[in-house]
């Protein structure tokens, strides 16, 4: 699930091979995107809000028009299902990670794979791209970068791996930056800033790490033993969703937590936000919208 940059449109995936685009204000369905076979595991809007990126169990990464529902680009190369995607800057390049253990960088204009950025030997459940702190030495590429690579030079790629490891790679250099071992499989990860990142595990831990020195966690948060399925920066804190139906907003000082109710025991797979509205998608097939008044 994702919300467009202007907050007008929502996007959600399903196990039936389709995606739906809907009006965030009233939930009215605008368009259905069909083309994947089996589950669509992940989706996101490009920064323009007019283009959609998706990844499915059919090993395909697809680019869609949110305006007319067409699919002009399909990326082929992964050997197993796609588990997450990321957009680099405005979207001339995109990234995908897969059950096959690789993260790939793609060129949208020519529909080709520019590089296998990482080959982990274990499924990569989640990925995130952020600007690296300028004190981090990312190293140099072993081979010259393609002139089709745009905006990768100052970026870090975070990879949440099934083998209990959180990995950071220089996106342009392809060089390893750190490898942090957690308590269980990592399901998701995100950047809070150029310095701090978050990652969530299958056994309910949320690790906050300093990318400049990631040998030990700055902080470990544990509210339940249920899997952490999504983490999203929000204002001065972040939103967490877990496999026991809990979804909550944590302020950075950890003193203030806002709980979102409704799903009961059904897993909440993803949370997204626009201004004072938070949207969640749940195993029960519902997208819920929450209006936050006290922020």
Steps between C-alpha positions, in 0.01 A plus 500: 500500500609857435360854490586743218713807565201734498295277727223464243542139390556173682641178358461149638603149396327166531557125487278480189763653267339846489563846642242766569534878481250686716400846615647570843215725605207264446655163413340496155679266262657681205678225312600134517845399373518146363805324358677316780441128552453386863562732796609861455736542795592869485404826334592865516442828321782681325558852639282645222198310633408410141709182464487176701769238571405145599659162569339158509544133575522453120862638523401810301548869581254722315457873435144628448319820408268604782308710246394231251608171661744403224822310576773627264794337682554149638838406649606136478808348663417387852476125557244514781221723633554873553468605865564876492589790273645851528512804273827691456437876507245594230484148360724462199647206693316263735605212726352164584584224747394139482475158656788409267736695729582779257434872485492642147524852358283564192487768230137598436572674168656197333332226708831333586687386810797729566653293779459235764579729794512217756487121497438387857437129475183545707158653420488880529168588664527878484711783361534874541708771334625811676762771478818393677665715763800672340740353758436145371761371260302309237804389301532498122323285240709211369363575154398837351132580555264509205407846376141382547550503878347816641522621860675198651829665599415613854250227590499206739291191435365323809406133471286312755605136465337171597828371652473745795728759338446866416740602225598842367660537156630805316249526216749625241815337637325164574741480794386366841459768768382292795341167590299491824375173650162507673295260709292358213421550132476868400169584331528874433732799522491877449707815533415749776777734381836483325640363828229292665316197361234265635449131436236257627525125561276195495513472881383857564823695548550844349865601476616858465851518353755771432627441145841643593553229761251215472679236707242534777151648502447849638163381626287185495122534535284198581127537560385150401643178360295533180682556169576862410359536147549869424684807625440848367651834607229742606557854625728478805463124534386194308204268440525127575267219389520145632365151451272506806280777358678781681590823324637799685686827469811545714638848557880520495532543875305170540289660772196553280329213320174525303323166444284445192212259566282280281678197352491304830718190442535523120850596382545858380732470202567866423436853617522817292427862581414835354502803730269411793352189337643150550390208284551132584446180303415178677460128436122542540497673160423847635686828460437717805537877518581679827476874557753625757380814675745534788829553315 
